[in-house]
Amino acid sequence: MIRKVVDRDSAHLWMREHLRFSRYDINFVENVAHFIDNGRSLTVKQNDLWEKIVHKYRKQIFSESNGTITEELVLEKQWNNPVVEFDPSYAPLLWIDAERIYLKFPFNKDTVKDLRTLLQDSGHDYGLMQFREPDEYFHWNKNKRYWTGRAYPTLIRDLYYFAKDHEFSVDNSVQEIVNAVVGDEFDWCPFAELHNNGYMVSNLSSGLLKALPPNEITLNTIRDLVGLEVTLSDALQSQISQEYGYKLTRIACQREIRISISEIAVVKEWLAKTNNNLVIVHKQYMDYSHDFRALDQTPLVPEKFVSLADFRNTKGGIGDYHVFSKDGDNYTLDNGIDCVVYMPGTAFNYEALAHIAKKVITVVEDETR
């Protein structure tokens, strides 16, 4: 039964119920429905976007209503709550509360795109390696209608400048932190320095403090520090180099590293000298995988061949991998991955694995002279 269109509110709810929206438009459609349910007005820009949506889906509107509802009929109606130039109850705002950071702003496709680009291209994971719960990551909460996540220093910094660039209001809870950090970008990042026979880390949040590895200088400790996005001082890296040599230090002190095929022995040595519960190697590396099977001096057995497309929390298309696990067939990705080894040209979204790995090693062909 076709609902009678008496205003834009009823027209929108009818469209939401009967039309097939693209994934690019569905969020805006849901936002408007949320506004209607809560008796809130759309802003001028939101109303303009809504009218474009009506025009875009005009053929569906006509066909799904059996010709009784047209674009012209919908657009001649008015909203129950008049359109406003600016909604003070939904002013763009960035704030922090209980070690979480929050961001809200009226829906704007370009602004959302800018924010997602910031999160993808920032170059670091904001120290979230130790968390497996989705709620810890900076994400959109569709029920609360805001973005939120753990308030790590580098995330605070990036969102602060994002808010300033988009002329959003910044709460004192954020401004006070920004004012307290003096210096350039480096001063925002967790920083590990050599201290007696161990290390000392500055710029910590309490969450990161709880995740720090034992206070000792070992390859396992360095791997875990780097996996937590902690920057290592020159003195600390020098100490590691003296203890383990340049080649192992090069792997140890970088979370993501490129290794040539001729250096496979270094990768084997790295895996042999570190504790690894789970190592994953892409099938494209099969020509060289015997090098990994030869790691009988490590507890990375048994090996099994699996398709990770069936794992929960993955979207398929990740590809086939060899898995070396202490837990055999009972292994899980829930606690992350100690090391991922792949070659360029593998599955396009290997990032789904790299994001939860402490170490990512890219094996490349030797350069020909």
mmCIF file of C-alpha atoms in Angstrom:
data_model
loop_
_atom_site.group_PDB
_atom_site.id
_atom_site.type_symbol
_atom_site.label_atom_id
_atom_site.label_comp_id
_atom_site.label_asym_id
_atom_site.label_seq_id
_atom_site.Cartn_x
_atom_site.Cartn_y
_atom_site.Cartn_z
ATOM 1 C CA MET A 1 0.000 0.000 0.000
ATOM 2 C CA ILE A 2 1.388 3.387 -1.055
ATOM 3 C CA ARG A 3 1.745 5.910 1.754
ATOM 4 C CA LYS A 4 0.133 9.272 1.004
ATOM 5 C CA VAL A 5 2.742 11.984 0.395
ATOM 6 C CA VAL A 6 1.555 15.005 2.343
ATOM 7 C CA ASP A 7 4.942 16.611 3.032
ATOM 8 C CA ARG A 8 8.652 16.027 2.478
ATOM 9 C CA ASP A 9 8.835 14.021 5.706
ATOM 10 C CA SER A 10 6.346 11.421 4.498
ATOM 11 C CA ALA A 11 7.890 11.495 1.015
ATOM 12 C CA HIS A 12 11.306 10.707 2.440
ATOM 13 C CA LEU A 13 10.031 7.857 4.598
ATOM 14 C CA TRP A 14 8.223 6.410 1.576
ATOM 15 C CA MET A 15 11.396 6.657 -0.513
ATOM 16 C CA ARG A 16 13.443 5.041 2.262
ATOM 17 C CA GLU A 17 10.985 2.131 2.359
ATOM 18 C CA HIS A 18 10.556 1.538 -1.378
ATOM 19 C CA LEU A 19 13.670 2.674 -3.251
ATOM 20 C CA ARG A 20 17.023 0.929 -3.788
ATOM 21 C CA PHE A 21 19.744 3.422 -2.893
ATOM 22 C CA SER A 22 23.419 3.167 -3.750
ATOM 23 C CA ARG A 23 25.874 2.615 -0.931
ATOM 24 C CA TYR A 24 27.044 6.202 -1.424
ATOM 25 C CA ASP A 25 23.565 7.594 -0.696
ATOM 26 C CA ILE A 26 22.176 5.242 1.941
ATOM 27 C CA ASN A 27 23.973 6.908 4.864
ATOM 28 C CA PHE A 28 22.507 10.299 4.000
ATOM 29 C CA VAL A 29 19.036 8.778 3.600
ATOM 30 C CA GLU A 30 19.337 7.195 7.054
ATOM 31 C CA ASN A 31 20.572 10.478 8.530
ATOM 32 C CA VAL A 32 17.536 12.347 7.209
ATOM 33 C CA ALA A 33 15.219 9.650 8.593
ATOM 34 C CA HIS A 34 16.933 10.079 11.959
ATOM 35 C CA PHE A 35 16.335 13.854 11.774
ATOM 36 C CA ILE A 36 12.654 13.288 11.003
ATOM 37 C CA ASP A 37 12.237 10.850 13.915
ATOM 38 C CA ASN A 38 13.814 13.376 16.285
ATOM 39 C CA GLY A 39 11.928 16.419 14.993
ATOM 40 C CA ARG A 40 15.070 18.174 13.752
ATOM 41 C CA SER A 41 15.426 20.533 10.812
ATOM 42 C CA LEU A 42 17.715 20.011 7.840
ATOM 43 C CA THR A 43 20.206 22.716 7.014
ATOM 44 C CA VAL A 44 20.097 24.494 3.660
ATOM 45 C CA LYS A 45 22.978 22.378 2.331
ATOM 46 C CA GLN A 46 21.356 19.164 3.526
ATOM 47 C CA ASN A 47 18.084 20.132 1.881
ATOM 48 C CA ASP A 48 19.897 20.901 -1.392
ATOM 49 C CA LEU A 49 21.504 17.478 -1.285
ATOM 50 C CA TRP A 50 18.131 15.863 -0.538
ATOM 51 C CA GLU A 51 16.575 17.512 -3.600
ATOM 52 C CA LYS A 52 19.444 16.134 -5.704
ATOM 53 C CA ILE A 53 18.698 12.673 -4.310
ATOM 54 C CA VAL A 54 15.038 13.037 -5.336
ATOM 55 C CA HIS A 55 16.106 14.014 -8.853
ATOM 56 C CA LYS A 56 18.625 11.175 -9.055
ATOM 57 C CA TYR A 57 15.985 8.553 -8.137
ATOM 58 C CA ARG A 58 13.052 10.162 -9.958
ATOM 59 C CA LYS A 59 12.536 7.153 -12.276
ATOM 60 C CA GLN A 60 12.413 4.740 -9.341
ATOM 61 C CA ILE A 61 10.000 7.043 -7.523
ATOM 62 C CA PHE A 62 7.684 7.036 -10.531
ATOM 63 C CA SER A 63 7.866 3.294 -11.180
ATOM 64 C CA GLU A 64 7.618 2.154 -7.551
ATOM 65 C CA SER A 65 4.534 4.343 -7.022
ATOM 66 C CA ASN A 66 2.903 3.091 -10.219
ATOM 67 C CA GLY A 67 3.072 6.606 -11.588
ATOM 68 C CA THR A 68 1.233 8.252 -8.696
ATOM 69 C CA ILE A 69 4.298 10.025 -7.234
ATOM 70 C CA THR A 70 6.585 12.210 -9.328
ATOM 71 C CA GLU A 71 9.667 14.298 -8.698
ATOM 72 C CA GLU A 72 7.604 17.458 -9.148
ATOM 73 C CA LEU A 73 5.009 16.305 -6.598
ATOM 74 C CA VAL A 74 7.683 15.567 -3.982
ATOM 75 C CA LEU A 75 9.583 18.817 -4.470
ATOM 76 C CA GLU A 76 6.502 21.008 -4.188
ATOM 77 C CA LYS A 77 5.972 19.761 -0.615
ATOM 78 C CA GLN A 78 7.569 21.321 2.491
ATOM 79 C CA TRP A 79 9.267 19.870 5.573
ATOM 80 C CA ASN A 80 7.341 19.763 8.851
ATOM 81 C CA ASN A 81 10.324 21.542 10.422
ATOM 82 C CA PRO A 82 11.481 24.440 8.224
ATOM 83 C CA VAL A 83 14.975 24.316 6.736
ATOM 84 C CA VAL A 84 17.556 26.311 8.717
ATOM 85 C CA GLU A 85 20.778 27.998 7.640
ATOM 86 C CA PHE A 86 22.662 26.457 10.556
ATOM 87 C CA ASP A 87 21.669 23.968 13.247
ATOM 88 C CA PRO A 88 23.219 25.107 16.552
ATOM 89 C CA SER A 89 22.261 21.829 18.253
ATOM 90 C CA TYR A 90 24.468 19.964 15.790
ATOM 91 C CA ALA A 91 27.402 22.340 15.545
ATOM 92 C CA PRO A 92 30.591 20.652 14.300
ATOM 93 C CA LEU A 93 32.628 19.810 17.364
ATOM 94 C CA LEU A 94 35.730 17.879 18.384
ATOM 95 C CA TRP A 95 36.032 16.837 22.035
ATOM 96 C CA ILE A 96 37.617 14.292 24.412
ATOM 97 C CA ASP A 97 35.988 12.470 27.303
ATOM 98 C CA ALA A 98 37.315 9.525 29.362
ATOM 99 C CA GLU A 99 40.269 8.846 27.020
ATOM 100 C CA ARG A 100 38.051 8.747 23.949
ATOM 101 C CA ILE A 101 37.916 11.371 21.221
ATOM 102 C CA TYR A 102 34.666 12.355 19.519
ATOM 103 C CA LEU A 103 33.850 14.253 16.325
ATOM 104 C CA LYS A 104 30.455 15.280 15.000
ATOM 105 C CA PHE A 105 29.416 17.410 12.058
ATOM 106 C CA PRO A 106 26.405 17.686 9.706
ATOM 107 C CA PHE A 107 26.565 15.140 6.923
ATOM 108 C CA ASN A 108 28.627 16.319 3.991
ATOM 109 C CA LYS A 109 29.904 13.806 1.461
ATOM 110 C CA ASP A 110 33.109 15.727 0.748
ATOM 111 C CA THR A 111 33.902 16.182 4.450
ATOM 112 C CA VAL A 112 33.373 12.487 5.147
ATOM 113 C CA LYS A 113 35.639 11.666 2.212
ATOM 114 C CA ASP A 114 38.323 14.011 3.573
ATOM 115 C CA LEU A 115 38.088 12.353 6.987
ATOM 116 C CA ARG A 116 38.366 8.839 5.575
ATOM 117 C CA THR A 117 41.351 9.937 3.492
ATOM 118 C CA LEU A 118 42.992 11.312 6.615
ATOM 119 C CA LEU A 119 42.501 8.019 8.467
ATOM 120 C CA GLN A 120 43.782 5.933 5.547
ATOM 121 C CA ASP A 121 46.738 8.088 4.535
ATOM 122 C CA SER A 122 47.985 9.165 7.942
ATOM 123 C CA GLY A 123 50.850 6.687 7.807
ATOM 124 C CA HIS A 124 50.229 5.190 11.239
ATOM 125 C CA ASP A 125 47.579 3.174 13.036
ATOM 126 C CA TYR A 126 47.299 5.493 16.060
ATOM 127 C CA GLY A 127 48.682 2.882 18.438
ATOM 128 C CA LEU A 128 45.700 0.592 18.021
ATOM 129 C CA MET A 129 47.690 -2.563 17.364
ATOM 130 C CA GLN A 130 46.992 -3.876 20.868
ATOM 131 C CA PHE A 131 43.207 -3.629 20.547
ATOM 132 C CA ARG A 132 41.022 -6.174 18.781
ATOM 133 C CA GLU A 133 37.610 -4.697 19.598
ATOM 134 C CA PRO A 134 36.164 -2.607 16.728
ATOM 135 C CA ASP A 135 34.927 -0.009 19.212
ATOM 136 C CA GLU A 136 38.544 0.957 19.988
ATOM 137 C CA TYR A 137 39.165 2.087 16.406
ATOM 138 C CA PHE A 138 38.128 5.541 15.253
ATOM 139 C CA HIS A 139 34.813 4.866 13.538
ATOM 140 C CA TRP A 140 31.306 6.152 12.831
ATOM 141 C CA ASN A 141 28.765 5.262 15.527
ATOM 142 C CA LYS A 142 25.486 5.252 13.635
ATOM 143 C CA ASN A 143 23.385 5.045 16.814
ATOM 144 C CA LYS A 144 25.046 7.993 18.571
ATOM 145 C CA ARG A 145 25.594 9.909 15.309
ATOM 146 C CA TYR A 146 29.242 10.761 15.866
ATOM 147 C CA TRP A 147 32.762 9.512 15.139
ATOM 148 C CA THR A 148 34.707 8.114 18.064
ATOM 149 C CA GLY A 149 37.734 6.068 19.094
ATOM 150 C CA ARG A 150 40.627 5.851 21.545
ATOM 151 C CA ALA A 151 42.275 9.256 22.044
ATOM 152 C CA TYR A 152 45.872 8.601 21.009
ATOM 153 C CA PRO A 153 48.207 11.606 20.745
ATOM 154 C CA THR A 154 48.772 11.329 16.994
ATOM 155 C CA LEU A 155 45.046 10.853 16.365
ATOM 156 C CA ILE A 156 44.288 13.919 18.513
ATOM 157 C CA ARG A 157 46.797 15.935 16.513
ATOM 158 C CA ASP A 158 45.466 14.860 13.097
ATOM 159 C CA LEU A 159 41.824 15.431 14.059
ATOM 160 C CA TYR A 160 42.683 18.797 15.604
ATOM 161 C CA TYR A 161 44.145 20.089 12.327
ATOM 162 C CA PHE A 162 41.305 18.452 10.396
ATOM 163 C CA ALA A 163 38.796 20.344 12.564
ATOM 164 C CA LYS A 164 40.678 23.606 12.099
ATOM 165 C CA ASP A 165 40.864 23.150 8.312
ATOM 166 C CA HIS A 166 37.096 22.595 8.173
ATOM 167 C CA GLU A 167 36.314 25.396 10.658
ATOM 168 C CA PHE A 168 34.872 23.022 13.272
ATOM 169 C CA SER A 169 34.693 24.021 16.933
ATOM 170 C CA VAL A 170 37.367 22.493 19.158
ATOM 171 C CA ASP A 171 36.470 21.839 22.788
ATOM 172 C CA ASN A 172 38.815 22.866 25.607
ATOM 173 C CA SER A 173 39.375 19.182 26.401
ATOM 174 C CA VAL A 174 41.252 18.962 23.079
ATOM 175 C CA GLN A 175 42.744 22.459 23.014
ATOM 176 C CA GLU A 176 44.418 21.995 26.401
ATOM 177 C CA ILE A 177 46.209 18.869 25.163
ATOM 178 C CA VAL A 178 47.285 20.604 21.971
ATOM 179 C CA ASN A 179 48.633 23.559 23.929
ATOM 180 C CA ALA A 180 50.555 21.229 26.252
ATOM 181 C CA VAL A 181 52.481 19.547 23.417
ATOM 182 C CA VAL A 182 55.254 21.899 22.400
ATOM 183 C CA GLY A 183 57.208 21.256 19.216
ATOM 184 C CA ASP A 184 56.730 19.643 15.832
ATOM 185 C CA GLU A 185 55.001 16.438 14.733
ATOM 186 C CA PHE A 186 57.702 14.285 16.314
ATOM 187 C CA ASP A 187 56.769 15.501 19.805
ATOM 188 C CA TRP A 188 53.297 13.979 19.484
ATOM 189 C CA CYS A 189 54.522 10.422 18.950
ATOM 190 C CA PRO A 190 55.348 7.830 21.637
ATOM 191 C CA PHE A 191 59.163 7.789 21.828
ATOM 192 C CA ALA A 192 61.379 5.035 23.265
ATOM 193 C CA GLU A 193 64.796 5.934 24.663
ATOM 194 C CA LEU A 194 67.599 3.768 26.014
ATOM 195 C CA HIS A 195 67.466 3.744 29.829
ATOM 196 C CA ASN A 196 69.987 1.673 31.816
ATOM 197 C CA ASN A 197 69.486 -1.901 30.589
ATOM 198 C CA GLY A 198 65.994 -1.236 29.319
ATOM 199 C CA TYR A 199 63.924 1.472 27.661
ATOM 200 C CA MET A 200 61.743 4.423 28.655
ATOM 201 C CA VAL A 201 58.746 5.627 26.593
ATOM 202 C CA SER A 202 57.327 9.169 26.632
ATOM 203 C CA ASN A 203 54.027 10.559 25.262
ATOM 204 C CA LEU A 204 52.002 7.595 26.495
ATOM 205 C CA SER A 205 48.281 7.113 26.954
ATOM 206 C CA SER A 206 47.191 4.745 29.711
ATOM 207 C CA GLY A 207 45.999 2.250 27.088
ATOM 208 C CA LEU A 208 49.388 2.177 25.413
ATOM 209 C CA LEU A 209 51.116 1.929 28.790
ATOM 210 C CA LYS A 210 49.223 -1.276 29.564
ATOM 211 C CA ALA A 211 50.253 -2.772 26.203
ATOM 212 C CA LEU A 212 54.000 -2.145 26.503
ATOM 213 C CA PRO A 213 56.206 -5.248 26.388
ATOM 214 C CA PRO A 214 58.682 -6.166 29.185
ATOM 215 C CA ASN A 215 61.317 -3.517 29.924
ATOM 216 C CA GLU A 216 64.238 -5.333 28.349
ATOM 217 C CA ILE A 217 66.128 -4.977 25.086
ATOM 218 C CA THR A 218 65.286 -8.061 22.999
ATOM 219 C CA LEU A 219 64.155 -8.557 19.411
ATOM 220 C CA ASN A 220 60.683 -9.488 20.700
ATOM 221 C CA THR A 221 60.466 -6.281 22.724
ATOM 222 C CA ILE A 222 61.598 -4.106 19.817
ATOM 223 C CA ARG A 223 59.155 -5.801 17.457
ATOM 224 C CA ASP A 224 56.289 -5.147 19.873
ATOM 225 C CA LEU A 225 57.303 -1.508 20.447
ATOM 226 C CA VAL A 226 57.478 -0.848 16.702
ATOM 227 C CA GLY A 227 54.140 -2.633 16.265
ATOM 228 C CA LEU A 228 52.657 -0.157 18.763
ATOM 229 C CA GLU A 229 53.908 2.740 16.594
ATOM 230 C CA VAL A 230 56.566 3.752 19.142
ATOM 231 C CA THR A 231 59.515 5.680 17.625
ATOM 232 C CA LEU A 232 62.937 4.324 18.657
ATOM 233 C CA SER A 233 65.724 6.737 19.586
ATOM 234 C CA ASP A 234 69.067 6.590 17.732
ATOM 235 C CA ALA A 235 70.796 5.404 20.898
ATOM 236 C CA LEU A 236 68.314 2.546 21.308
ATOM 237 C CA GLN A 237 68.705 1.482 17.668
ATOM 238 C CA SER A 238 72.500 1.624 18.066
ATOM 239 C CA GLN A 239 72.271 -0.670 21.088
ATOM 240 C CA ILE A 240 70.177 -3.157 19.113
ATOM 241 C CA SER A 241 72.649 -3.049 16.217
ATOM 242 C CA GLN A 242 75.570 -3.786 18.524
ATOM 243 C CA GLU A 243 73.723 -6.735 19.985
ATOM 244 C CA TYR A 244 72.199 -8.280 16.859
ATOM 245 C CA GLY A 245 73.987 -6.789 13.850
ATOM 246 C CA TYR A 246 72.849 -4.376 11.147
ATOM 247 C CA LYS A 247 70.657 -6.717 9.068
ATOM 248 C CA LEU A 248 68.522 -7.967 11.951
ATOM 249 C CA THR A 249 68.304 -4.433 13.364
ATOM 250 C CA ARG A 250 66.987 -3.210 10.012
ATOM 251 C CA ILE A 251 64.105 -5.686 10.262
ATOM 252 C CA ALA A 252 63.582 -5.146 13.978
ATOM 253 C CA CYS A 253 63.294 -1.355 13.891
ATOM 254 C CA GLN A 254 60.728 -1.085 11.087
ATOM 255 C CA ARG A 255 57.178 -2.367 11.148
ATOM 256 C CA GLU A 256 57.022 -2.580 7.348
ATOM 257 C CA ILE A 257 60.175 -3.452 5.430
ATOM 258 C CA ARG A 258 61.201 -4.541 1.932
ATOM 259 C CA ILE A 259 63.614 -7.468 1.652
ATOM 260 C CA SER A 260 65.196 -8.819 -1.539
ATOM 261 C CA ILE A 261 64.915 -12.526 -2.330
ATOM 262 C CA SER A 262 68.659 -12.957 -1.858
ATOM 263 C CA GLU A 263 68.221 -11.822 1.771
ATOM 264 C CA ILE A 264 65.792 -14.604 2.655
ATOM 265 C CA ALA A 265 68.323 -15.977 5.146
ATOM 266 C CA VAL A 266 67.903 -12.808 7.205
ATOM 267 C CA VAL A 267 64.139 -13.339 7.336
ATOM 268 C CA LYS A 268 64.722 -16.936 8.474
ATOM 269 C CA GLU A 269 67.125 -15.731 11.146
ATOM 270 C CA TRP A 270 64.629 -13.081 12.286
ATOM 271 C CA LEU A 271 61.866 -15.668 12.669
ATOM 272 C CA ALA A 272 64.226 -18.070 14.427
ATOM 273 C CA LYS A 273 65.280 -15.472 17.013
ATOM 274 C CA THR A 274 61.816 -14.110 17.801
ATOM 275 C CA ASN A 275 58.806 -15.739 19.443
ATOM 276 C CA ASN A 276 56.004 -16.060 16.902
ATOM 277 C CA ASN A 277 52.613 -17.599 17.513
ATOM 278 C CA LEU A 278 51.367 -16.960 13.997
ATOM 279 C CA VAL A 279 53.232 -16.269 10.737
ATOM 280 C CA ILE A 280 51.415 -15.947 7.410
ATOM 281 C CA VAL A 281 53.083 -16.220 3.993
ATOM 282 C CA HIS A 282 51.274 -15.479 0.739
ATOM 283 C CA LYS A 283 50.989 -18.293 -1.814
ATOM 284 C CA GLN A 284 52.784 -16.181 -4.438
ATOM 285 C CA TYR A 285 55.876 -16.832 -2.354
ATOM 286 C CA MET A 286 55.509 -20.591 -2.967
ATOM 287 C CA ASP A 287 58.691 -20.800 -5.065
ATOM 288 C CA TYR A 288 60.626 -19.851 -1.962
ATOM 289 C CA SER A 289 58.348 -21.246 0.751
ATOM 290 C CA HIS A 290 60.686 -24.184 1.360
ATOM 291 C CA ASP A 291 62.842 -21.634 3.132
ATOM 292 C CA PHE A 292 60.071 -21.196 5.669
ATOM 293 C CA ARG A 293 59.369 -24.917 5.969
ATOM 294 C CA ALA A 294 63.031 -25.307 6.841
ATOM 295 C CA LEU A 295 62.470 -23.363 10.035
ATOM 296 C CA ASP A 296 62.470 -26.562 12.063
ATOM 297 C CA GLN A 297 64.483 -24.778 14.742
ATOM 298 C CA THR A 298 61.355 -22.726 15.507
ATOM 299 C CA PRO A 299 57.983 -23.911 16.867
ATOM 300 C CA LEU A 300 56.094 -22.733 13.749
ATOM 301 C CA VAL A 301 54.393 -26.064 13.110
ATOM 302 C CA PRO A 302 52.250 -27.499 11.806
ATOM 303 C CA GLU A 303 51.714 -25.656 8.536
ATOM 304 C CA LYS A 304 48.406 -25.724 6.727
ATOM 305 C CA PHE A 305 47.106 -24.174 3.509
ATOM 306 C CA VAL A 306 43.930 -22.137 3.928
ATOM 307 C CA SER A 307 41.807 -19.506 2.293
ATOM 308 C CA LEU A 308 41.365 -16.571 4.653
ATOM 309 C CA ALA A 309 38.285 -15.484 2.707
ATOM 310 C CA ASP A 310 36.264 -17.673 5.078
ATOM 311 C CA PHE A 311 37.567 -16.008 8.235
ATOM 312 C CA ARG A 312 35.125 -13.777 10.075
ATOM 313 C CA ASN A 313 35.934 -10.065 9.938
ATOM 314 C CA THR A 314 37.245 -10.431 6.389
ATOM 315 C CA LYS A 315 35.388 -9.542 3.195
ATOM 316 C CA GLY A 316 36.800 -12.182 0.872
ATOM 317 C CA GLY A 317 39.270 -11.701 -1.940
ATOM 318 C CA ILE A 318 42.219 -11.657 0.446
ATOM 319 C CA GLY A 319 43.796 -14.669 -1.225
ATOM 320 C CA ASP A 320 45.434 -17.918 -0.187
ATOM 321 C CA TYR A 321 48.196 -18.113 2.385
ATOM 322 C CA HIS A 322 50.415 -20.598 4.141
ATOM 323 C CA VAL A 323 49.982 -20.382 7.882
ATOM 324 C CA PHE A 324 52.685 -21.327 10.388
ATOM 325 C CA SER A 325 51.110 -21.581 13.827
ATOM 326 C CA LYS A 326 51.995 -22.840 17.291
ATOM 327 C CA ASP A 327 48.332 -23.738 17.716
ATOM 328 C CA GLY A 328 48.094 -25.867 14.566
ATOM 329 C CA ASP A 329 44.566 -26.086 13.181
ATOM 330 C CA ASN A 330 43.219 -24.196 16.186
ATOM 331 C CA TYR A 331 44.859 -20.896 15.304
ATOM 332 C CA THR A 332 42.824 -17.683 15.102
ATOM 333 C CA LEU A 333 43.324 -14.149 13.811
ATOM 334 C CA ASP A 334 41.591 -12.682 16.857
ATOM 335 C CA ASN A 335 44.882 -11.927 18.623
ATOM 336 C CA GLY A 336 46.614 -10.507 15.567
ATOM 337 C CA ILE A 337 49.528 -11.806 13.498
ATOM 338 C CA ASP A 338 53.189 -11.772 14.458
ATOM 339 C CA CYS A 339 54.469 -11.520 10.873
ATOM 340 C CA VAL A 340 53.070 -11.313 7.336
ATOM 341 C CA VAL A 341 55.304 -12.059 4.344
ATOM 342 C CA TYR A 342 54.103 -11.224 0.838
ATOM 343 C CA MET A 343 55.334 -10.179 -2.603
ATOM 344 C CA PRO A 344 54.203 -7.131 -4.624
ATOM 345 C CA GLY A 345 51.278 -7.905 -6.891
ATOM 346 C CA THR A 346 49.483 -10.140 -4.396
ATOM 347 C CA ALA A 347 45.852 -9.735 -3.417
ATOM 348 C CA PHE A 348 44.950 -6.047 -3.517
ATOM 349 C CA ASN A 349 43.519 -5.964 -0.012
ATOM 350 C CA TYR A 350 46.310 -7.732 1.837
ATOM 351 C CA GLU A 351 46.077 -4.656 4.103
ATOM 352 C CA ALA A 352 43.355 -6.515 6.000
ATOM 353 C CA LEU A 353 46.138 -8.779 7.286
ATOM 354 C CA ALA A 354 48.897 -6.165 7.441
ATOM 355 C CA HIS A 355 46.759 -3.966 9.684
ATOM 356 C CA ILE A 356 46.725 -6.586 12.454
ATOM 357 C CA ALA A 357 50.350 -7.704 12.016
ATOM 358 C CA LYS A 358 53.271 -6.694 14.207
ATOM 359 C CA LYS A 359 55.686 -7.099 11.282
ATOM 360 C CA VAL A 360 55.052 -6.808 7.526
ATOM 361 C CA ILE A 361 57.833 -8.048 5.236
ATOM 362 C CA THR A 362 57.620 -7.418 1.484
ATOM 363 C CA VAL A 363 59.890 -9.697 -0.566
ATOM 364 C CA VAL A 364 61.047 -8.147 -3.853
ATOM 365 C CA GLU A 365 63.083 -9.435 -6.778
ATOM 366 C CA ASP A 366 66.798 -8.711 -6.731
ATOM 367 C CA GLU A 367 67.753 -5.744 -8.863
ATOM 368 C CA THR A 368 69.605 -6.677 -12.034
ATOM 369 C CA ARG A 369 72.729 -4.749 -12.815
#
